mmCIF file of C-alpha atoms in Angstrom:
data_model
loop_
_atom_site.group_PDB
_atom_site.id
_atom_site.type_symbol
_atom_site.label_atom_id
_atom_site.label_comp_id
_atom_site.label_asym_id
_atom_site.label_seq_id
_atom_site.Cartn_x
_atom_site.Cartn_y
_atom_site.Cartn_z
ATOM 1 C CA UNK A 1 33.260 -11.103 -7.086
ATOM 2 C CA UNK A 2 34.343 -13.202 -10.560
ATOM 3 C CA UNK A 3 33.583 -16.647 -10.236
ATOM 4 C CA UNK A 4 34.367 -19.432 -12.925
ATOM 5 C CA UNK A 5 32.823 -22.688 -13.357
ATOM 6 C CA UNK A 6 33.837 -26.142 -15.212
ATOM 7 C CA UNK A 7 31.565 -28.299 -15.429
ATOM 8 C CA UNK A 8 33.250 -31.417 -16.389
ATOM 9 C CA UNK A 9 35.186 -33.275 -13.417
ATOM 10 C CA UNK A 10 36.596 -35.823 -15.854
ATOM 11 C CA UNK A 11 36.665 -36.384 -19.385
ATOM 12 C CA UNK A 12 38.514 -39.311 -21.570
ATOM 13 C CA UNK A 13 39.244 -39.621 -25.091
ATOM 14 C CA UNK A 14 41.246 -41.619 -27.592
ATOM 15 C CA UNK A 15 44.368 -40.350 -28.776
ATOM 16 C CA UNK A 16 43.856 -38.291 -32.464
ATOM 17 C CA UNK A 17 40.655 -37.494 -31.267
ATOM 18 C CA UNK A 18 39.056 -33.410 -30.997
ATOM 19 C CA UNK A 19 37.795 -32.385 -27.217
ATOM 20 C CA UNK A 20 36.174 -29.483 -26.170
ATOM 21 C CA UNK A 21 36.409 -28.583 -22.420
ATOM 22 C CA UNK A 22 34.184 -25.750 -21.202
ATOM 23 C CA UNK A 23 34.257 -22.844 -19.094
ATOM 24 C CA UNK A 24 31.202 -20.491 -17.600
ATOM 25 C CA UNK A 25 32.290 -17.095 -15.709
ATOM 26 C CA UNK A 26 30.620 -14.484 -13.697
ATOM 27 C CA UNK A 27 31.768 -11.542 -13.599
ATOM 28 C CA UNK A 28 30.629 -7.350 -13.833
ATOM 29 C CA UNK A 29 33.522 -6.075 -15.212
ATOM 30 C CA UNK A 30 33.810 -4.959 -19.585
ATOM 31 C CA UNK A 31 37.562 -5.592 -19.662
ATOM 32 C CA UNK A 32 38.977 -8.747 -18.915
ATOM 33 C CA UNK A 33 41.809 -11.701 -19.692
ATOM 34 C CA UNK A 34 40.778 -15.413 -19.355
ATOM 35 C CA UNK A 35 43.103 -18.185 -19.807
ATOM 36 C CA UNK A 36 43.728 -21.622 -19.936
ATOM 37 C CA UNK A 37 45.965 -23.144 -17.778
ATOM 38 C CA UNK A 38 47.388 -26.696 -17.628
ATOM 39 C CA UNK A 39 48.716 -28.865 -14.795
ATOM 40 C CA UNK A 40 50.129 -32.432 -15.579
ATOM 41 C CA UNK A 41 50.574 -35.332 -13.154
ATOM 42 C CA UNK A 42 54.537 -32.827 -12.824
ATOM 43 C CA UNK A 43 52.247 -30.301 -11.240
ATOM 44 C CA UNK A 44 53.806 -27.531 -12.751
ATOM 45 C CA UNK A 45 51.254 -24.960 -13.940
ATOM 46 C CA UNK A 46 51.519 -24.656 -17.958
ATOM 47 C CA UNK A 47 49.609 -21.409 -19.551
ATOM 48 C CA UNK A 48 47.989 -22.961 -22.550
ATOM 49 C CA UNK A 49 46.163 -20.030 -24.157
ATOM 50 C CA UNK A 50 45.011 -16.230 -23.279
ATOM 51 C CA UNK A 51 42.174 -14.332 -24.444
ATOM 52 C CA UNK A 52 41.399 -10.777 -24.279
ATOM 53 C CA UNK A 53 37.737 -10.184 -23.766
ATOM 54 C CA UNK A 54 37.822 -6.586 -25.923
ATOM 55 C CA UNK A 55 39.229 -8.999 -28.796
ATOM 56 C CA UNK A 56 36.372 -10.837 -30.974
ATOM 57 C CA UNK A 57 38.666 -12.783 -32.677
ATOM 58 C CA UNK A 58 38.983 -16.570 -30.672
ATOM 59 C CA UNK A 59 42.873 -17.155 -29.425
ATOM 60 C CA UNK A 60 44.392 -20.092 -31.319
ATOM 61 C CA UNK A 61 48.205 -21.724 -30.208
ATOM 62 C CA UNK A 62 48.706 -24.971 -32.592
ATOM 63 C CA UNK A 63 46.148 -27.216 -31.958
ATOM 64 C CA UNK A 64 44.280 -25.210 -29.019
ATOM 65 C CA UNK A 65 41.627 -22.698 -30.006
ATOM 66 C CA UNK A 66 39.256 -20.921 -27.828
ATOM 67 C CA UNK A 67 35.486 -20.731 -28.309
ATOM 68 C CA UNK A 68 34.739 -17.369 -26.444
ATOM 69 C CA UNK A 69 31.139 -15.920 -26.279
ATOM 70 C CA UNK A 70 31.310 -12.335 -24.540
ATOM 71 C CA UNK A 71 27.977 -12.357 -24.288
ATOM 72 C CA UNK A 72 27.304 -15.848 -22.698
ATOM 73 C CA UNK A 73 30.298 -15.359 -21.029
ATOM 74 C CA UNK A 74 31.217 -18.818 -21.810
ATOM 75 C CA UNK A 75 35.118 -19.625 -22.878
ATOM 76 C CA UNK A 76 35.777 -23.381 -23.983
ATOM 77 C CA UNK A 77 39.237 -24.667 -25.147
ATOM 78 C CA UNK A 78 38.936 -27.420 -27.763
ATOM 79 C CA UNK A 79 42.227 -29.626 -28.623
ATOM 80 C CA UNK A 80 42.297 -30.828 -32.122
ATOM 81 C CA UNK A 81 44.183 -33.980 -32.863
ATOM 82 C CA UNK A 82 45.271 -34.978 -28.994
ATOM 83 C CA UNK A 83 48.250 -36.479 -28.292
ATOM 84 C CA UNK A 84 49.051 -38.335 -24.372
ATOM 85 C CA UNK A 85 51.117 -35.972 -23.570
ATOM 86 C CA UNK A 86 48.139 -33.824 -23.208
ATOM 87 C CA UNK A 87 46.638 -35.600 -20.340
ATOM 88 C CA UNK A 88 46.325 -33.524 -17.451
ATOM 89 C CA UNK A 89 44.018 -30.964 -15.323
ATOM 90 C CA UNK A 90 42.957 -28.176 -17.623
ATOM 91 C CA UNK A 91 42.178 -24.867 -15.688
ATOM 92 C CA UNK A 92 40.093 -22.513 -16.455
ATOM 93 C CA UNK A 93 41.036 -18.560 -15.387
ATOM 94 C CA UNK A 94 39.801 -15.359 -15.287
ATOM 95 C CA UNK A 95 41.139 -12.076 -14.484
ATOM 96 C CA UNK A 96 40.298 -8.390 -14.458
ATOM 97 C CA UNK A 97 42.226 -5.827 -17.050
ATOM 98 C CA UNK A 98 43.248 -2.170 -14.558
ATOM 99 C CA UNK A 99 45.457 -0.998 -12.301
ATOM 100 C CA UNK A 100 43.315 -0.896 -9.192
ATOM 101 C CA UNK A 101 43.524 -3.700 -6.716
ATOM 102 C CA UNK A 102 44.886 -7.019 -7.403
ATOM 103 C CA UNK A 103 45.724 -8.755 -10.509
ATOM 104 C CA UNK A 104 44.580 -11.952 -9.024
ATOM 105 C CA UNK A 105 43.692 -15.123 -11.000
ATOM 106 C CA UNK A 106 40.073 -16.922 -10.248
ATOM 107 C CA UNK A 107 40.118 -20.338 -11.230
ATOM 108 C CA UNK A 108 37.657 -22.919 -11.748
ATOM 109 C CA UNK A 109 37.644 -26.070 -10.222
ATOM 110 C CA UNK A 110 39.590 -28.041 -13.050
ATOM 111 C CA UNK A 111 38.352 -30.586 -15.368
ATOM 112 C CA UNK A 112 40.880 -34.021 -15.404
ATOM 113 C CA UNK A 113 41.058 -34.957 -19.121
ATOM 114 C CA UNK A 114 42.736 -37.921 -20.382
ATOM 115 C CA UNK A 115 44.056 -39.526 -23.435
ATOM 116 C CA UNK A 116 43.819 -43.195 -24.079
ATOM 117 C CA UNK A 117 46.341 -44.313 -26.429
ATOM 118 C CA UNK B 1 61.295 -23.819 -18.222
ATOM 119 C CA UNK B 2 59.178 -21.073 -17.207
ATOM 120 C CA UNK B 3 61.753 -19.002 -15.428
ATOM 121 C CA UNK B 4 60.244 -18.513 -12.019
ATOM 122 C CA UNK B 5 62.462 -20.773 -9.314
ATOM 123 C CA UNK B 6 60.919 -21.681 -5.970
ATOM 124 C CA UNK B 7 62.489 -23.202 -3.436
ATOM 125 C CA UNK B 8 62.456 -25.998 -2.013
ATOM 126 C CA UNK B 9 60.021 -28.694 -4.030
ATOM 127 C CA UNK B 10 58.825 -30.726 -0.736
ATOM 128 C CA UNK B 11 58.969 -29.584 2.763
ATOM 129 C CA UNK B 12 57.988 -32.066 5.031
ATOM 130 C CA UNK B 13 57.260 -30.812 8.758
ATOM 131 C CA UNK B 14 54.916 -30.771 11.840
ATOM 132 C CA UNK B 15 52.364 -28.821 13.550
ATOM 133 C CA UNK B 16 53.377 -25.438 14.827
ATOM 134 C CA UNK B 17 55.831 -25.209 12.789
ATOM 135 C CA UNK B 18 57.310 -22.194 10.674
ATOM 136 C CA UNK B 19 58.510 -22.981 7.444
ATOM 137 C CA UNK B 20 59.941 -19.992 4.538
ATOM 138 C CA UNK B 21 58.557 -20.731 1.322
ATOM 139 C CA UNK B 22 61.123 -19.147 -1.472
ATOM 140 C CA UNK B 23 60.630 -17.808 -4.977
ATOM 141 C CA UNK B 24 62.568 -15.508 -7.315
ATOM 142 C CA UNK B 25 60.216 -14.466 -10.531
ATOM 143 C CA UNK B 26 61.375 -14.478 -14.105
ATOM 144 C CA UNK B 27 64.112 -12.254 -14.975
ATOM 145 C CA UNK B 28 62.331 -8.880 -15.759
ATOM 146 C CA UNK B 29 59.576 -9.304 -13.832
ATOM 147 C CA UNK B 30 58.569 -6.890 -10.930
ATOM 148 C CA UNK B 31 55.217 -8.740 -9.954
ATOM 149 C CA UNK B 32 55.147 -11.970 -7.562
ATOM 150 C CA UNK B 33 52.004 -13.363 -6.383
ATOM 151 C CA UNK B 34 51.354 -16.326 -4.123
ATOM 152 C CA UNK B 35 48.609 -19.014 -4.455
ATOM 153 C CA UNK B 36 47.563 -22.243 -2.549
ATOM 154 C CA UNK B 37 46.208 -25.224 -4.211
ATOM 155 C CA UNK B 38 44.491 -27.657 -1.817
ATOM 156 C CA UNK B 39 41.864 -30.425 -2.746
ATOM 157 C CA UNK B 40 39.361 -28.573 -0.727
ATOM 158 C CA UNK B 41 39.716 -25.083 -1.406
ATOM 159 C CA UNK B 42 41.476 -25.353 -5.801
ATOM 160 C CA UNK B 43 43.864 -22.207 -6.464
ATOM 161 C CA UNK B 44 43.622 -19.594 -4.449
ATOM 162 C CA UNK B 45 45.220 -16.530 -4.500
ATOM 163 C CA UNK B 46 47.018 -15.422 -1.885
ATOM 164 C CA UNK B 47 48.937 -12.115 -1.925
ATOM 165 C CA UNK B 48 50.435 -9.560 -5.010
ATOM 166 C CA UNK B 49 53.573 -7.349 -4.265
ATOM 167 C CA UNK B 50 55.163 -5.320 -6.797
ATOM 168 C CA UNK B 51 58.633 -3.929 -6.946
ATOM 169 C CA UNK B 52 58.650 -4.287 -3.226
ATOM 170 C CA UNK B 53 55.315 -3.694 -2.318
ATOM 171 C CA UNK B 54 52.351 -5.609 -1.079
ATOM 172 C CA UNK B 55 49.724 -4.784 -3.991
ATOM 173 C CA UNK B 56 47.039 -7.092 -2.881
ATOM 174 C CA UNK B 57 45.601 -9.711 -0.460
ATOM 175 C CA UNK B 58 43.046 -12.620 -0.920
ATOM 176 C CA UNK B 59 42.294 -15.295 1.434
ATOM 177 C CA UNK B 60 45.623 -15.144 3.016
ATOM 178 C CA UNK B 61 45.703 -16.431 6.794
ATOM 179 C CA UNK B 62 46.753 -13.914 9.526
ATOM 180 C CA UNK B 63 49.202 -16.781 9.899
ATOM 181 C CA UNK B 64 50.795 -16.059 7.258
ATOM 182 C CA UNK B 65 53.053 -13.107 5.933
ATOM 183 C CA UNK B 66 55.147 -12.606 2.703
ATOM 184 C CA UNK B 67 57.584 -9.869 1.861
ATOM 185 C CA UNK B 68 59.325 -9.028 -1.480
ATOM 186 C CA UNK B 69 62.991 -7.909 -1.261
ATOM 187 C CA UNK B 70 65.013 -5.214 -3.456
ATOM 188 C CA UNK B 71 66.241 -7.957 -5.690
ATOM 189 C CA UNK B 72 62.640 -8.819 -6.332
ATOM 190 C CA UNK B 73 62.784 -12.391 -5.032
ATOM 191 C CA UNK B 74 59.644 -13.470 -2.513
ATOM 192 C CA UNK B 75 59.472 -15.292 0.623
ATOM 193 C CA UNK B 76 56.206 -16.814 1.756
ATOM 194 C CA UNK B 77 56.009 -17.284 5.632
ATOM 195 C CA UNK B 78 53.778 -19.709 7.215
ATOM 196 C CA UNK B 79 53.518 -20.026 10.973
ATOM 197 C CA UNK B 80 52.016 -22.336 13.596
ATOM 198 C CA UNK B 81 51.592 -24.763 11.094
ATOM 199 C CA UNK B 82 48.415 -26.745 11.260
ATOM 200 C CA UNK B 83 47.461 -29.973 9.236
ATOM 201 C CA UNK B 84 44.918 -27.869 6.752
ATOM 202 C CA UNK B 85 48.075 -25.746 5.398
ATOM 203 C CA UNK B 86 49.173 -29.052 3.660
ATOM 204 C CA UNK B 87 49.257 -28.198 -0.048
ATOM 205 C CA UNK B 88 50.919 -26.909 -3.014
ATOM 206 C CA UNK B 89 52.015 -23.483 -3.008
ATOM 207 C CA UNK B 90 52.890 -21.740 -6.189
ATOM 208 C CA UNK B 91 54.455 -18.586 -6.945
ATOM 209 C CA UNK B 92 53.998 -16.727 -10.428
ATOM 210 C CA UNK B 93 55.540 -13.817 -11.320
ATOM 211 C CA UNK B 94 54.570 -11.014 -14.908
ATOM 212 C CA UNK B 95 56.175 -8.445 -16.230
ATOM 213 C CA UNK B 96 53.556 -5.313 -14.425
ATOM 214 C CA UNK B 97 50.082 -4.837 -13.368
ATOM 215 C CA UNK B 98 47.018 -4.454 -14.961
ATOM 216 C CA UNK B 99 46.939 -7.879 -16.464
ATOM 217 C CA UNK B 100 48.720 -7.069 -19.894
ATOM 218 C CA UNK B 101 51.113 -9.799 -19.383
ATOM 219 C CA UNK B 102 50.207 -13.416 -18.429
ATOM 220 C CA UNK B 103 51.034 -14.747 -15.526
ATOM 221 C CA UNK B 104 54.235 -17.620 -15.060
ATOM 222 C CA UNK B 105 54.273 -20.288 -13.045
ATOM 223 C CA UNK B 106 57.148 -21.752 -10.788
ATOM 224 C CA UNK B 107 57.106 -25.801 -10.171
ATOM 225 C CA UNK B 108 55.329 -25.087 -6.832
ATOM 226 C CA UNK B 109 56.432 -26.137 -3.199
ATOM 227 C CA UNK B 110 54.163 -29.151 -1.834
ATOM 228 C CA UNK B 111 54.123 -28.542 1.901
ATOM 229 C CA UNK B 112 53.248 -31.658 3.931
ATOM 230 C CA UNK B 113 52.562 -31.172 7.702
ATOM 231 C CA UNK B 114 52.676 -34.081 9.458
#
């Protein structure tokens, strides 16, 4: 079974500022997604960024980029100049590439991050 | 606006109970899956069906039961309610299987049992 890890309940940092969030997994399988999902005090569930783990090149959208180490099988999301409307829980998510059984999500336990204006 | 629509936002009721949870995915999409998101037990998945059928259970209770219809819309059915199914329950919906496509996200239902 795939499990993920985040290690940080909480972080806080000061608007403008760079923050890296990490993300350990566990898992047997070659071909897989992980994501980064993020839920604000709305509760809606946001999909931030994707990676594919048969792509070497790290996933960027705007100012989120993906550290992801196959190998470590570590995947950390850092935010470059963050703005409050990024406060929220970041989730971490990992999921199996086939057709056999279920296309389930795993998700880590969340890290709360905030921005202080 | 992600495009997935679930139905209603709060449902407030009491033990042994039986509420209908509803979702209908993103147009295009023949996927639905159902997770629960509790402070004890995070995001969990639930169940998978695709174009009608089940594809896949996870730590779904026998107390529970889901069923997609032909129009592809989901309904999540939780029975003899007790005060440990309070939580949010989310539905997100993708294009197939296989994990090509991300999964989206409706605004969840937050299920309070009193």
């Amino acid at each position: 079974a795939q499990t993920v890890t985040q290690s940080q309940p909480e972080m806080s940092v000061q608007e403008a500022e760079t923050v890296t969030l990490s993300c350990t997994y566990d898992t047997s399988e070659s071909n897989y997604y992980l994501f980064w999902y993020k839920q604000p005090p709305s509760r809606q569930m946001i999909l931030v960024i994707r990676q594919e783990a048969y792509k070497q090149q790290n996933a960027t959208e705007n100012r989120f980029s993906v550290n992801f180490q196959k190998a470590a099988k570590s995947f950390s999301l850092k935010i470059s100049d963050s703005q409050l409307g990024d406060t929220a829980m970041y989730f971490c998510a990992f999921m199996k590439h086939g057709f056999q059984g279920a296309q389930k999500l795993v998700f880590g336990q969340g890290t709360r991050l905030t921005i202080n204006p | 606006d992600s495009g997935v629509t679930q139905t209603p936002k709060h449902l407030i009721t009491a033990t042994g109970q039986r509420v209908t949870l509803r979702c209908s995915p993103r147009s295009g999409d023949l996927s639905v899956y159902w997770y629960q998101q509790s402070l004890d037990q995070g995001l969990q998945f639930l169940i998978q069906y695709y174009n009608g059928e089940e594809r896949a259970k996870g730590n779904i209770l026998e107390r529970f039961s889901a069923q997609q219809f032909p129009d592809l819309h989901s309904e999540l059915n939780l029975s003899s309610l007790e005060l440990g199914d309070s939580a949010l329950y989310f539905c997100a919906s993708s294009v197939g299987i296989g994990g090509t496509q991300p999964q989206h996200f409706g605004d969840g239902t937050r299920l309070s049992i009193l």
